[in-house]
Amino acid sequence: MPTISSLRVYPVKGCKAICIDQGAVKETGLAYDRHWLVVTADSGRFFSQRNEAKLALVEQAIHPPELLTTAGVEVPPDAELILKAPNVPLVKNSNGSDERHVICWEWKGVARDEGAEASAWFSEYLGKPSSLVRFLGRPGTNDAAADPTKRRRPVVPAGWGAIPGHEIAFSDRLPFLMTTEASLQGLNEALGKQEAVPMERFRPNIVVSDTGEPFSEDAWEAFSVQRPGHTPCKFKTVVPCDRCKVTTTNQETLKVGKEPLQTLAKIRSLDQLSFIPKERFPSHAVFFGWLCVAMGQGSIRVGDEVVPSLRDGPIK
């Protein structure tokens, strides 16, 4: 039986993962996933590892940690985001109250500036004027068109529409990214004598083990996460994740190479994956993992069983 082998959240977009044993499933993803953004001090345009690879070395933590693991827990007044990076002292966010305009991909909206201390910390670390901002959108409230704190539902390729009602914080496209250990093993076997690629390169939220053949998740229409005595959490696999150059950056040394994109182009391109309509992605797209939405809220943990539901026919 497939099971969850790893759960990961990234409170500050682009920074190092926090591995957790249990996660709270929210409308925007796992609790606090991509709820903070590092932006330029002037324009408010976001940084990611695409243009600031050094973010990969920034360690982060949420205090108290129960905020990440328990759905619906009340946020205490001393709750903190804690950051540290090489050669930069430990800093705690200052819970600033000023709002400012920011830009994340296509979205231009309003977020909370976390204050001068966090700004100085990232400015020193990145070597350029920077600020840390927090997502203010409240799921299930105003429509994004009328609320500048909420992001519009991102556009997915035509015909791959997500379930109505899904929302995101600062994730790229959809709230959850699911990968499997079997697919990573299949990729590394295809790499041959080259250095194996770790799962960290793909920055997933949910990693599943014991799924059988590599890339068998391509046939999943949905999956349910179950454990005795608890209501199952159901997810819909919406669209395969086309991968960018971040996957070529070693997350420990920041050295950039050609893999795994070069090998994925041989085994996971549009030419190899006939079930993906070619007109819905760039011609150079390569794929690893699936972007998903949750069909409700709840809690999942490492060791929970994963029960896939297979598609009846080809994706349309």
PDB file of C-alpha atoms in Angstrom:
ATOM      1  CA  MET A   1       0.000   0.000   0.000  1.00  0.00           C
ATOM      2  CA  PRO A   2       1.369   3.445  -0.874  1.00  0.00           C
ATOM      3  CA  THR A   3       2.086   5.625   2.156  1.00  0.00           C
ATOM      4  CA  ILE A   4       3.237   9.166   2.863  1.00  0.00           C
ATOM      5  CA  SER A   5       6.993   9.035   3.452  1.00  0.00           C
ATOM      6  CA  SER A   6       7.636  12.779   3.797  1.00  0.00           C
ATOM      7  CA  LEU A   7       5.787  16.051   4.350  1.00  0.00           C
ATOM      8  CA  ARG A   8       7.443  19.400   3.690  1.00  0.00           C
ATOM      9  CA  VAL A   9       6.458  23.036   4.061  1.00  0.00           C
ATOM     10  CA  TYR A  10       8.247  26.173   2.894  1.00  0.00           C
ATOM     11  CA  PRO A  11       6.923  29.124   4.933  1.00  0.00           C
ATOM     12  CA  VAL A  12       9.186  31.621   3.119  1.00  0.00           C
ATOM     13  CA  LYS A  13       8.974  30.966  -0.606  1.00  0.00           C
ATOM     14  CA  GLY A  14      12.337  29.789  -1.963  1.00  0.00           C
ATOM     15  CA  CYS A  15      13.898  28.961   1.417  1.00  0.00           C
ATOM     16  CA  LYS A  16      14.849  25.578   2.881  1.00  0.00           C
ATOM     17  CA  ALA A  17      12.069  23.078   3.612  1.00  0.00           C
ATOM     18  CA  ILE A  18      10.774  22.231   7.062  1.00  0.00           C
ATOM     19  CA  CYS A  19      10.166  18.484   7.255  1.00  0.00           C
ATOM     20  CA  ILE A  20       7.190  17.687   9.472  1.00  0.00           C
ATOM     21  CA  ASP A  21       5.613  14.473  10.743  1.00  0.00           C
ATOM     22  CA  GLN A  22       2.090  15.842  10.501  1.00  0.00           C
ATOM     23  CA  GLY A  23       0.552  18.650   8.493  1.00  0.00           C
ATOM     24  CA  ALA A  24      -2.673  20.633   8.596  1.00  0.00           C
ATOM     25  CA  VAL A  25      -4.445  20.662   5.222  1.00  0.00           C
ATOM     26  CA  LYS A  26      -5.826  24.143   4.479  1.00  0.00           C
ATOM     27  CA  GLU A  27      -7.442  25.803   1.453  1.00  0.00           C
ATOM     28  CA  THR A  28      -4.106  27.329   0.427  1.00  0.00           C
ATOM     29  CA  GLY A  29      -2.013  24.189   1.022  1.00  0.00           C
ATOM     30  CA  LEU A  30      -0.309  22.812   4.112  1.00  0.00           C
ATOM     31  CA  ALA A  31      -0.506  25.291   6.987  1.00  0.00           C
ATOM     32  CA  TYR A  32       1.825  28.283   6.470  1.00  0.00           C
ATOM     33  CA  ASP A  33       3.242  26.907   3.222  1.00  0.00           C
ATOM     34  CA  ARG A  34       4.505  29.839   1.084  1.00  0.00           C
ATOM     35  CA  HIS A  35       2.909  32.423   3.364  1.00  0.00           C
ATOM     36  CA  TRP A  36       5.968  34.706   3.293  1.00  0.00           C
ATOM     37  CA  LEU A  37       7.772  36.277   0.374  1.00  0.00           C
ATOM     38  CA  VAL A  38      11.115  38.030   0.016  1.00  0.00           C
ATOM     39  CA  VAL A  39      10.702  41.054  -2.250  1.00  0.00           C
ATOM     40  CA  THR A  40      12.739  43.938  -3.586  1.00  0.00           C
ATOM     41  CA  ALA A  41      12.630  46.910  -1.243  1.00  0.00           C
ATOM     42  CA  ASP A  42      11.542  49.332  -3.956  1.00  0.00           C
ATOM     43  CA  SER A  43       9.166  47.643  -6.410  1.00  0.00           C
ATOM     44  CA  GLY A  44       8.026  44.772  -4.164  1.00  0.00           C
ATOM     45  CA  ARG A  45       8.729  42.190  -6.877  1.00  0.00           C
ATOM     46  CA  PHE A  46       9.314  38.744  -5.404  1.00  0.00           C
ATOM     47  CA  PHE A  47      12.558  36.807  -5.263  1.00  0.00           C
ATOM     48  CA  SER A  48      12.747  33.068  -5.829  1.00  0.00           C
ATOM     49  CA  GLN A  49      15.602  30.636  -6.373  1.00  0.00           C
ATOM     50  CA  ARG A  50      15.307  31.430 -10.067  1.00  0.00           C
ATOM     51  CA  ASN A  51      17.005  34.778  -9.439  1.00  0.00           C
ATOM     52  CA  GLU A  52      18.372  34.366  -5.885  1.00  0.00           C
ATOM     53  CA  ALA A  53      19.729  30.854  -5.369  1.00  0.00           C
ATOM     54  CA  LYS A  54      21.056  31.836  -1.921  1.00  0.00           C
ATOM     55  CA  LEU A  55      17.513  31.535  -0.580  1.00  0.00           C
ATOM     56  CA  ALA A  56      18.020  27.756  -0.658  1.00  0.00           C
ATOM     57  CA  LEU A  57      20.420  28.014   2.303  1.00  0.00           C
ATOM     58  CA  VAL A  58      18.054  29.948   4.562  1.00  0.00           C
ATOM     59  CA  GLU A  59      16.801  27.707   7.372  1.00  0.00           C
ATOM     60  CA  GLN A  60      13.381  28.466   8.778  1.00  0.00           C
ATOM     61  CA  ALA A  61      11.124  27.396  11.616  1.00  0.00           C
ATOM     62  CA  ILE A  62       7.693  28.250  12.955  1.00  0.00           C
ATOM     63  CA  HIS A  63       7.191  28.667  16.712  1.00  0.00           C
ATOM     64  CA  PRO A  64       5.309  27.010  18.233  1.00  0.00           C
ATOM     65  CA  PRO A  65       5.678  24.083  15.788  1.00  0.00           C
ATOM     66  CA  GLU A  66       2.132  22.933  16.522  1.00  0.00           C
ATOM     67  CA  LEU A  67       0.943  25.692  14.186  1.00  0.00           C
ATOM     68  CA  LEU A  68       2.219  23.585  11.279  1.00  0.00           C
ATOM     69  CA  THR A  69       0.767  20.302  12.425  1.00  0.00           C
ATOM     70  CA  THR A  70      -2.675  20.874  13.884  1.00  0.00           C
ATOM     71  CA  ALA A  71      -5.638  22.169  11.904  1.00  0.00           C
ATOM     72  CA  GLY A  72      -7.523  24.990  13.565  1.00  0.00           C
ATOM     73  CA  VAL A  73      -5.067  25.623  16.406  1.00  0.00           C
ATOM     74  CA  GLU A  74      -5.334  29.141  17.823  1.00  0.00           C
ATOM     75  CA  VAL A  75      -2.335  31.342  17.026  1.00  0.00           C
ATOM     76  CA  PRO A  76      -0.695  32.478  20.295  1.00  0.00           C
ATOM     77  CA  PRO A  77       0.562  36.061  20.651  1.00  0.00           C
ATOM     78  CA  ASP A  78       4.201  34.926  20.771  1.00  0.00           C
ATOM     79  CA  ALA A  79       4.037  32.993  17.474  1.00  0.00           C
ATOM     80  CA  GLU A  80       7.163  33.580  15.377  1.00  0.00           C
ATOM     81  CA  LEU A  81       8.847  32.864  12.086  1.00  0.00           C
ATOM     82  CA  ILE A  82      12.511  32.114  12.846  1.00  0.00           C
ATOM     83  CA  LEU A  83      15.212  32.442  10.177  1.00  0.00           C
ATOM     84  CA  LYS A  84      18.923  31.782   9.940  1.00  0.00           C
ATOM     85  CA  ALA A  85      21.460  31.561   7.139  1.00  0.00           C
ATOM     86  CA  PRO A  86      25.234  31.202   6.700  1.00  0.00           C
ATOM     87  CA  ASN A  87      27.097  34.174   8.207  1.00  0.00           C
ATOM     88  CA  VAL A  88      23.903  35.967   9.197  1.00  0.00           C
ATOM     89  CA  PRO A  89      22.737  36.034  12.841  1.00  0.00           C
ATOM     90  CA  LEU A  90      19.497  34.386  13.875  1.00  0.00           C
ATOM     91  CA  VAL A  91      16.531  36.716  13.526  1.00  0.00           C
ATOM     92  CA  LYS A  92      12.876  36.546  14.514  1.00  0.00           C
ATOM     93  CA  ASN A  93      10.305  38.347  12.418  1.00  0.00           C
ATOM     94  CA  SER A  94       9.011  41.513  14.006  1.00  0.00           C
ATOM     95  CA  ASN A  95       5.335  41.028  13.112  1.00  0.00           C
ATOM     96  CA  GLY A  96       5.212  44.380  11.369  1.00  0.00           C
ATOM     97  CA  SER A  97       1.859  46.019  10.836  1.00  0.00           C
ATOM     98  CA  ASP A  98       2.518  48.072   7.697  1.00  0.00           C
ATOM     99  CA  GLU A  99       0.962  46.945   4.448  1.00  0.00           C
ATOM    100  CA  ARG A 100       2.654  47.349   1.082  1.00  0.00           C
ATOM    101  CA  HIS A 101       2.155  46.499  -2.573  1.00  0.00           C
ATOM    102  CA  VAL A 102       3.949  43.402  -3.856  1.00  0.00           C
ATOM    103  CA  ILE A 103       4.223  41.477  -7.118  1.00  0.00           C
ATOM    104  CA  CYS A 104       4.234  37.655  -7.299  1.00  0.00           C
ATOM    105  CA  TRP A 105       4.161  36.387 -10.867  1.00  0.00           C
ATOM    106  CA  GLU A 106       0.987  37.786 -12.439  1.00  0.00           C
ATOM    107  CA  TRP A 107      -0.432  39.011  -9.132  1.00  0.00           C
ATOM    108  CA  LYS A 108      -0.180  42.581  -7.889  1.00  0.00           C
ATOM    109  CA  GLY A 109      -1.643  42.980  -4.426  1.00  0.00           C
ATOM    110  CA  VAL A 110      -1.160  43.903  -0.811  1.00  0.00           C
ATOM    111  CA  ALA A 111       0.844  42.015   1.834  1.00  0.00           C
ATOM    112  CA  ARG A 112       2.123  42.794   5.334  1.00  0.00           C
ATOM    113  CA  ASP A 113       5.651  44.121   5.696  1.00  0.00           C
ATOM    114  CA  GLU A 114       7.357  42.219   8.507  1.00  0.00           C
ATOM    115  CA  GLY A 115       9.371  45.212   9.604  1.00  0.00           C
ATOM    116  CA  ALA A 116      12.840  46.730   9.643  1.00  0.00           C
ATOM    117  CA  GLU A 117      14.671  43.884  11.381  1.00  0.00           C
ATOM    118  CA  ALA A 118      13.616  41.240   8.860  1.00  0.00           C
ATOM    119  CA  SER A 119      14.262  43.691   6.024  1.00  0.00           C
ATOM    120  CA  ALA A 120      17.805  44.398   7.241  1.00  0.00           C
ATOM    121  CA  TRP A 121      18.479  40.691   7.676  1.00  0.00           C
ATOM    122  CA  PHE A 122      17.535  39.753   4.110  1.00  0.00           C
ATOM    123  CA  SER A 123      19.197  42.879   2.712  1.00  0.00           C
ATOM    124  CA  GLU A 124      22.485  41.872   4.333  1.00  0.00           C
ATOM    125  CA  TYR A 125      22.205  38.257   3.289  1.00  0.00           C
ATOM    126  CA  LEU A 126      21.247  38.888  -0.349  1.00  0.00           C
ATOM    127  CA  GLY A 127      23.442  41.970  -0.710  1.00  0.00           C
ATOM    128  CA  LYS A 128      20.615  44.158  -2.022  1.00  0.00           C
ATOM    129  CA  PRO A 129      17.725  46.113  -0.487  1.00  0.00           C
ATOM    130  CA  SER A 130      15.064  43.549   0.372  1.00  0.00           C
ATOM    131  CA  SER A 131      11.958  43.111   2.498  1.00  0.00           C
ATOM    132  CA  LEU A 132      10.009  40.218   3.973  1.00  0.00           C
ATOM    133  CA  VAL A 133       6.240  40.269   3.551  1.00  0.00           C
ATOM    134  CA  ARG A 134       3.432  38.031   4.771  1.00  0.00           C
ATOM    135  CA  PHE A 135       0.305  36.889   2.947  1.00  0.00           C
ATOM    136  CA  LEU A 136      -2.839  38.537   4.312  1.00  0.00           C
ATOM    137  CA  GLY A 137      -5.567  36.812   2.301  1.00  0.00           C
ATOM    138  CA  ARG A 138      -8.260  35.014   4.265  1.00  0.00           C
ATOM    139  CA  PRO A 139      -9.564  31.917   2.462  1.00  0.00           C
ATOM    140  CA  GLY A 140     -13.277  31.752   1.882  1.00  0.00           C
ATOM    141  CA  THR A 141     -13.892  35.483   2.276  1.00  0.00           C
ATOM    142  CA  ASN A 142     -13.937  38.191  -0.393  1.00  0.00           C
ATOM    143  CA  ASP A 143     -13.397  37.398  -4.051  1.00  0.00           C
ATOM    144  CA  ALA A 144      -9.866  38.139  -5.241  1.00  0.00           C
ATOM    145  CA  ALA A 145     -11.156  40.713  -7.706  1.00  0.00           C
ATOM    146  CA  ALA A 146     -12.449  42.812  -4.811  1.00  0.00           C
ATOM    147  CA  ASP A 147      -9.781  42.016  -2.194  1.00  0.00           C
ATOM    148  CA  PRO A 148      -6.169  43.114  -2.896  1.00  0.00           C
ATOM    149  CA  THR A 149      -4.832  40.732  -0.217  1.00  0.00           C
ATOM    150  CA  LYS A 150      -6.025  37.615  -2.095  1.00  0.00           C
ATOM    151  CA  ARG A 151      -4.490  36.099  -5.184  1.00  0.00           C
ATOM    152  CA  ARG A 152      -6.659  35.282  -8.135  1.00  0.00           C
ATOM    153  CA  ARG A 153      -6.837  31.595  -8.877  1.00  0.00           C
ATOM    154  CA  PRO A 154      -3.911  31.025 -11.214  1.00  0.00           C
ATOM    155  CA  VAL A 155      -4.501  29.990 -14.784  1.00  0.00           C
ATOM    156  CA  VAL A 156      -3.673  26.371 -15.577  1.00  0.00           C
ATOM    157  CA  PRO A 157      -3.448  25.132 -19.167  1.00  0.00           C
ATOM    158  CA  ALA A 158      -6.812  25.104 -20.891  1.00  0.00           C
ATOM    159  CA  GLY A 159      -8.877  22.051 -20.029  1.00  0.00           C
ATOM    160  CA  TRP A 160      -6.977  21.408 -16.780  1.00  0.00           C
ATOM    161  CA  GLY A 161      -9.161  23.622 -14.620  1.00  0.00           C
ATOM    162  CA  ALA A 162      -8.753  23.133 -10.867  1.00  0.00           C
ATOM    163  CA  ILE A 163     -11.642  22.402  -8.553  1.00  0.00           C
ATOM    164  CA  PRO A 164     -13.752  25.555  -7.993  1.00  0.00           C
ATOM    165  CA  GLY A 165     -12.971  27.132  -4.641  1.00  0.00           C
ATOM    166  CA  HIS A 166      -9.258  26.377  -4.460  1.00  0.00           C
ATOM    167  CA  GLU A 167      -7.005  29.189  -3.297  1.00  0.00           C
ATOM    168  CA  ILE A 168      -3.286  29.801  -2.966  1.00  0.00           C
ATOM    169  CA  ALA A 169      -0.963  31.989  -0.922  1.00  0.00           C
ATOM    170  CA  PHE A 170       2.416  32.509  -2.669  1.00  0.00           C
ATOM    171  CA  SER A 171       2.649  29.075  -4.335  1.00  0.00           C
ATOM    172  CA  ASP A 172       3.388  29.177  -8.043  1.00  0.00           C
ATOM    173  CA  ARG A 173       0.192  27.630  -9.348  1.00  0.00           C
ATOM    174  CA  LEU A 174      -1.731  25.204  -7.110  1.00  0.00           C
ATOM    175  CA  PRO A 175      -1.712  24.530  -3.347  1.00  0.00           C
ATOM    176  CA  PHE A 176       0.030  21.124  -3.232  1.00  0.00           C
ATOM    177  CA  LEU A 177       2.849  19.353  -5.084  1.00  0.00           C
ATOM    178  CA  MET A 178       2.927  15.567  -4.804  1.00  0.00           C
ATOM    179  CA  THR A 179       5.880  13.395  -5.865  1.00  0.00           C
ATOM    180  CA  THR A 180       6.793   9.731  -5.387  1.00  0.00           C
ATOM    181  CA  GLU A 181       9.954   7.950  -4.340  1.00  0.00           C
ATOM    182  CA  ALA A 182       9.555   5.427  -7.174  1.00  0.00           C
ATOM    183  CA  SER A 183       9.607   8.211  -9.770  1.00  0.00           C
ATOM    184  CA  LEU A 184      12.719   9.753  -8.231  1.00  0.00           C
ATOM    185  CA  GLN A 185      14.380   6.337  -8.344  1.00  0.00           C
ATOM    186  CA  GLY A 186      13.365   5.963 -11.983  1.00  0.00           C
ATOM    187  CA  LEU A 187      14.848   9.349 -12.800  1.00  0.00           C
ATOM    188  CA  ASN A 188      18.092   8.567 -11.007  1.00  0.00           C
ATOM    189  CA  GLU A 189      18.383   5.257 -12.833  1.00  0.00           C
ATOM    190  CA  ALA A 190      17.997   7.164 -16.086  1.00  0.00           C
ATOM    191  CA  LEU A 191      20.820   9.476 -14.989  1.00  0.00           C
ATOM    192  CA  GLY A 192      23.132   6.464 -15.142  1.00  0.00           C
ATOM    193  CA  LYS A 193      26.624   7.210 -13.850  1.00  0.00           C
ATOM    194  CA  GLN A 194      25.835  10.823 -13.107  1.00  0.00           C
ATOM    195  CA  GLU A 195      25.273  11.962  -9.529  1.00  0.00           C
ATOM    196  CA  ALA A 196      21.846  11.072  -8.176  1.00  0.00           C
ATOM    197  CA  VAL A 197      19.385  13.929  -7.701  1.00  0.00           C
ATOM    198  CA  PRO A 198      17.736  14.222  -4.244  1.00  0.00           C
ATOM    199  CA  MET A 199      14.053  14.935  -3.746  1.00  0.00           C
ATOM    200  CA  GLU A 200      14.930  18.401  -2.379  1.00  0.00           C
ATOM    201  CA  ARG A 201      15.523  19.611  -5.957  1.00  0.00           C
ATOM    202  CA  PHE A 202      11.786  19.301  -6.662  1.00  0.00           C
ATOM    203  CA  ARG A 203      10.495  21.033  -3.493  1.00  0.00           C
ATOM    204  CA  PRO A 204       7.403  18.820  -2.968  1.00  0.00           C
ATOM    205  CA  ASN A 205       4.830  19.024  -0.181  1.00  0.00           C
ATOM    206  CA  ILE A 206       3.771  15.377  -0.159  1.00  0.00           C
ATOM    207  CA  VAL A 207       6.109  12.487  -0.993  1.00  0.00           C
ATOM    208  CA  VAL A 208       4.582   9.029  -1.430  1.00  0.00           C
ATOM    209  CA  SER A 209       6.400   5.680  -1.180  1.00  0.00           C
ATOM    210  CA  ASP A 210       5.542   2.131  -2.333  1.00  0.00           C
ATOM    211  CA  THR A 211       3.658   3.224  -5.448  1.00  0.00           C
ATOM    212  CA  GLY A 212       5.130   0.522  -7.701  1.00  0.00           C
ATOM    213  CA  GLU A 213       6.548   1.482 -11.089  1.00  0.00           C
ATOM    214  CA  PRO A 214       8.088   4.919 -11.650  1.00  0.00           C
ATOM    215  CA  PHE A 215       5.565   7.558 -12.693  1.00  0.00           C
ATOM    216  CA  SER A 216       2.554   5.355 -12.001  1.00  0.00           C
ATOM    217  CA  GLU A 217       0.981   8.483 -10.466  1.00  0.00           C
ATOM    218  CA  ASP A 218       0.379   9.716 -14.024  1.00  0.00           C
ATOM    219  CA  ALA A 219      -2.717   7.498 -13.978  1.00  0.00           C
ATOM    220  CA  TRP A 220      -4.091   8.943 -10.721  1.00  0.00           C
ATOM    221  CA  GLU A 221      -7.178  11.083 -11.048  1.00  0.00           C
ATOM    222  CA  ALA A 222      -7.249  11.600  -7.278  1.00  0.00           C
ATOM    223  CA  PHE A 223      -5.966  10.073  -4.058  1.00  0.00           C
ATOM    224  CA  SER A 224      -7.205   9.721  -0.515  1.00  0.00           C
ATOM    225  CA  VAL A 225      -4.952   9.913   2.560  1.00  0.00           C
ATOM    226  CA  GLN A 226      -6.261   7.611   5.280  1.00  0.00           C
ATOM    227  CA  ARG A 227      -5.518   6.408   8.790  1.00  0.00           C
ATOM    228  CA  PRO A 228      -7.720   4.512  11.257  1.00  0.00           C
ATOM    229  CA  GLY A 229     -10.040   6.661  13.323  1.00  0.00           C
ATOM    230  CA  HIS A 230      -9.669   9.788  11.173  1.00  0.00           C
ATOM    231  CA  THR A 231     -11.664  11.293   8.328  1.00  0.00           C
ATOM    232  CA  PRO A 232      -9.767  10.761   5.057  1.00  0.00           C
ATOM    233  CA  CYS A 233      -8.242  13.758   3.287  1.00  0.00           C
ATOM    234  CA  LYS A 234      -8.981  13.690  -0.427  1.00  0.00           C
ATOM    235  CA  PHE A 235      -6.851  15.309  -3.129  1.00  0.00           C
ATOM    236  CA  LYS A 236      -7.379  15.761  -6.853  1.00  0.00           C
ATOM    237  CA  THR A 237      -4.347  15.541  -9.140  1.00  0.00           C
ATOM    238  CA  VAL A 238      -4.964  18.453 -11.481  1.00  0.00           C
ATOM    239  CA  VAL A 239      -1.957  18.974 -13.721  1.00  0.00           C
ATOM    240  CA  PRO A 240       1.559  17.506 -14.117  1.00  0.00           C
ATOM    241  CA  CYS A 241       4.252  19.872 -12.882  1.00  0.00           C
ATOM    242  CA  ASP A 242       6.498  21.257 -15.626  1.00  0.00           C
ATOM    243  CA  ARG A 243       9.931  21.859 -14.121  1.00  0.00           C
ATOM    244  CA  CYS A 244      12.180  24.920 -14.230  1.00  0.00           C
ATOM    245  CA  LYS A 245      15.880  25.619 -13.774  1.00  0.00           C
ATOM    246  CA  VAL A 246      15.605  25.587  -9.966  1.00  0.00           C
ATOM    247  CA  THR A 247      15.860  21.795 -10.196  1.00  0.00           C
ATOM    248  CA  THR A 248      19.407  22.166 -11.568  1.00  0.00           C
ATOM    249  CA  THR A 249      20.645  24.007  -8.443  1.00  0.00           C
ATOM    250  CA  ASN A 250      22.308  21.935  -5.722  1.00  0.00           C
ATOM    251  CA  GLN A 251      20.362  22.960  -2.618  1.00  0.00           C
ATOM    252  CA  GLU A 252      23.439  22.660  -0.370  1.00  0.00           C
ATOM    253  CA  THR A 253      26.285  24.052  -2.482  1.00  0.00           C
ATOM    254  CA  LEU A 254      24.291  26.246  -4.927  1.00  0.00           C
ATOM    255  CA  LYS A 255      26.281  24.746  -7.801  1.00  0.00           C
ATOM    256  CA  VAL A 256      24.215  24.778 -11.003  1.00  0.00           C
ATOM    257  CA  GLY A 257      24.387  21.974 -13.543  1.00  0.00           C
ATOM    258  CA  LYS A 258      22.326  20.608 -16.433  1.00  0.00           C
ATOM    259  CA  GLU A 259      20.569  17.837 -14.542  1.00  0.00           C
ATOM    260  CA  PRO A 260      17.902  16.704 -14.018  1.00  0.00           C
ATOM    261  CA  LEU A 261      16.369  18.778 -16.838  1.00  0.00           C
ATOM    262  CA  GLN A 262      18.618  17.208 -19.478  1.00  0.00           C
ATOM    263  CA  THR A 263      17.545  13.677 -18.563  1.00  0.00           C
ATOM    264  CA  LEU A 264      13.910  14.636 -17.995  1.00  0.00           C
ATOM    265  CA  ALA A 265      13.921  15.939 -21.580  1.00  0.00           C
ATOM    266  CA  LYS A 266      14.703  12.365 -22.680  1.00  0.00           C
ATOM    267  CA  ILE A 267      12.136  10.546 -20.539  1.00  0.00           C
ATOM    268  CA  ARG A 268       9.475  13.092 -19.443  1.00  0.00           C
ATOM    269  CA  SER A 269       8.978  15.549 -22.296  1.00  0.00           C
ATOM    270  CA  LEU A 270       5.829  16.172 -24.307  1.00  0.00           C
ATOM    271  CA  ASP A 271       7.126  13.764 -26.962  1.00  0.00           C
ATOM    272  CA  GLN A 272       7.342  10.943 -24.412  1.00  0.00           C
ATOM    273  CA  LEU A 273       4.086  11.695 -22.575  1.00  0.00           C
ATOM    274  CA  SER A 274       1.312  11.208 -25.092  1.00  0.00           C
ATOM    275  CA  PHE A 275      -1.415  11.745 -22.467  1.00  0.00           C
ATOM    276  CA  ILE A 276      -0.483  15.441 -22.193  1.00  0.00           C
ATOM    277  CA  PRO A 277      -2.019  17.543 -24.984  1.00  0.00           C
ATOM    278  CA  LYS A 278       0.925  19.295 -26.649  1.00  0.00           C
ATOM    279  CA  GLU A 279      -0.882  22.577 -27.213  1.00  0.00           C
ATOM    280  CA  ARG A 280      -1.275  23.156 -23.468  1.00  0.00           C
ATOM    281  CA  PHE A 281       2.400  23.491 -22.538  1.00  0.00           C
ATOM    282  CA  PRO A 282       5.540  25.063 -24.014  1.00  0.00           C
ATOM    283  CA  SER A 283       7.248  22.730 -26.461  1.00  0.00           C
ATOM    284  CA  HIS A 284      10.332  22.425 -24.212  1.00  0.00           C
ATOM    285  CA  ALA A 285       8.345  21.450 -21.074  1.00  0.00           C
ATOM    286  CA  VAL A 286       9.504  18.482 -18.969  1.00  0.00           C
ATOM    287  CA  PHE A 287       7.577  17.004 -16.065  1.00  0.00           C
ATOM    288  CA  PHE A 288       8.084  15.607 -12.576  1.00  0.00           C
ATOM    289  CA  GLY A 289       5.379  15.428  -9.902  1.00  0.00           C
ATOM    290  CA  TRP A 290       1.746  16.499  -9.900  1.00  0.00           C
ATOM    291  CA  LEU A 291       0.090  19.703  -8.741  1.00  0.00           C
ATOM    292  CA  CYS A 292      -2.970  19.006  -6.615  1.00  0.00           C
ATOM    293  CA  VAL A 293      -5.860  20.572  -4.741  1.00  0.00           C
ATOM    294  CA  ALA A 294      -7.437  19.311  -1.509  1.00  0.00           C
ATOM    295  CA  MET A 295     -11.123  18.447  -1.454  1.00  0.00           C
ATOM    296  CA  GLY A 296     -11.637  19.809   2.052  1.00  0.00           C
ATOM    297  CA  GLN A 297      -9.549  20.368   5.173  1.00  0.00           C
ATOM    298  CA  GLY A 298      -8.047  18.004   7.712  1.00  0.00           C
ATOM    299  CA  SER A 299      -4.761  16.531   8.858  1.00  0.00           C
ATOM    300  CA  ILE A 300      -2.252  14.177   7.247  1.00  0.00           C
ATOM    301  CA  ARG A 301       0.900  12.608   8.639  1.00  0.00           C
ATOM    302  CA  VAL A 302       3.898  10.517   7.649  1.00  0.00           C
ATOM    303  CA  GLY A 303       2.885   6.846   7.507  1.00  0.00           C
ATOM    304  CA  ASP A 304      -0.711   7.491   6.424  1.00  0.00           C
ATOM    305  CA  GLU A 305      -1.997   5.215   3.665  1.00  0.00           C
ATOM    306  CA  VAL A 306      -2.486   6.711   0.215  1.00  0.00           C
ATOM    307  CA  VAL A 307      -5.310   5.208  -1.849  1.00  0.00           C
ATOM    308  CA  PRO A 308      -5.234   6.308  -5.535  1.00  0.00           C
ATOM    309  CA  SER A 309      -8.274   6.578  -7.782  1.00  0.00           C
ATOM    310  CA  LEU A 310      -7.368   5.881 -11.385  1.00  0.00           C
ATOM    311  CA  ARG A 311      -8.682   7.741 -14.415  1.00  0.00           C
ATOM    312  CA  ASP A 312     -11.289   6.031 -16.557  1.00  0.00           C
ATOM    313  CA  GLY A 313      -9.799   7.400 -19.738  1.00  0.00           C
ATOM    314  CA  PRO A 314      -7.350   9.914 -21.201  1.00  0.00           C
ATOM    315  CA  ILE A 315      -7.091  13.434 -19.850  1.00  0.00           C
ATOM    316  CA  LYS A 316      -9.208  15.876 -21.820  1.00  0.00           C
TER     317      LYS A 316
END
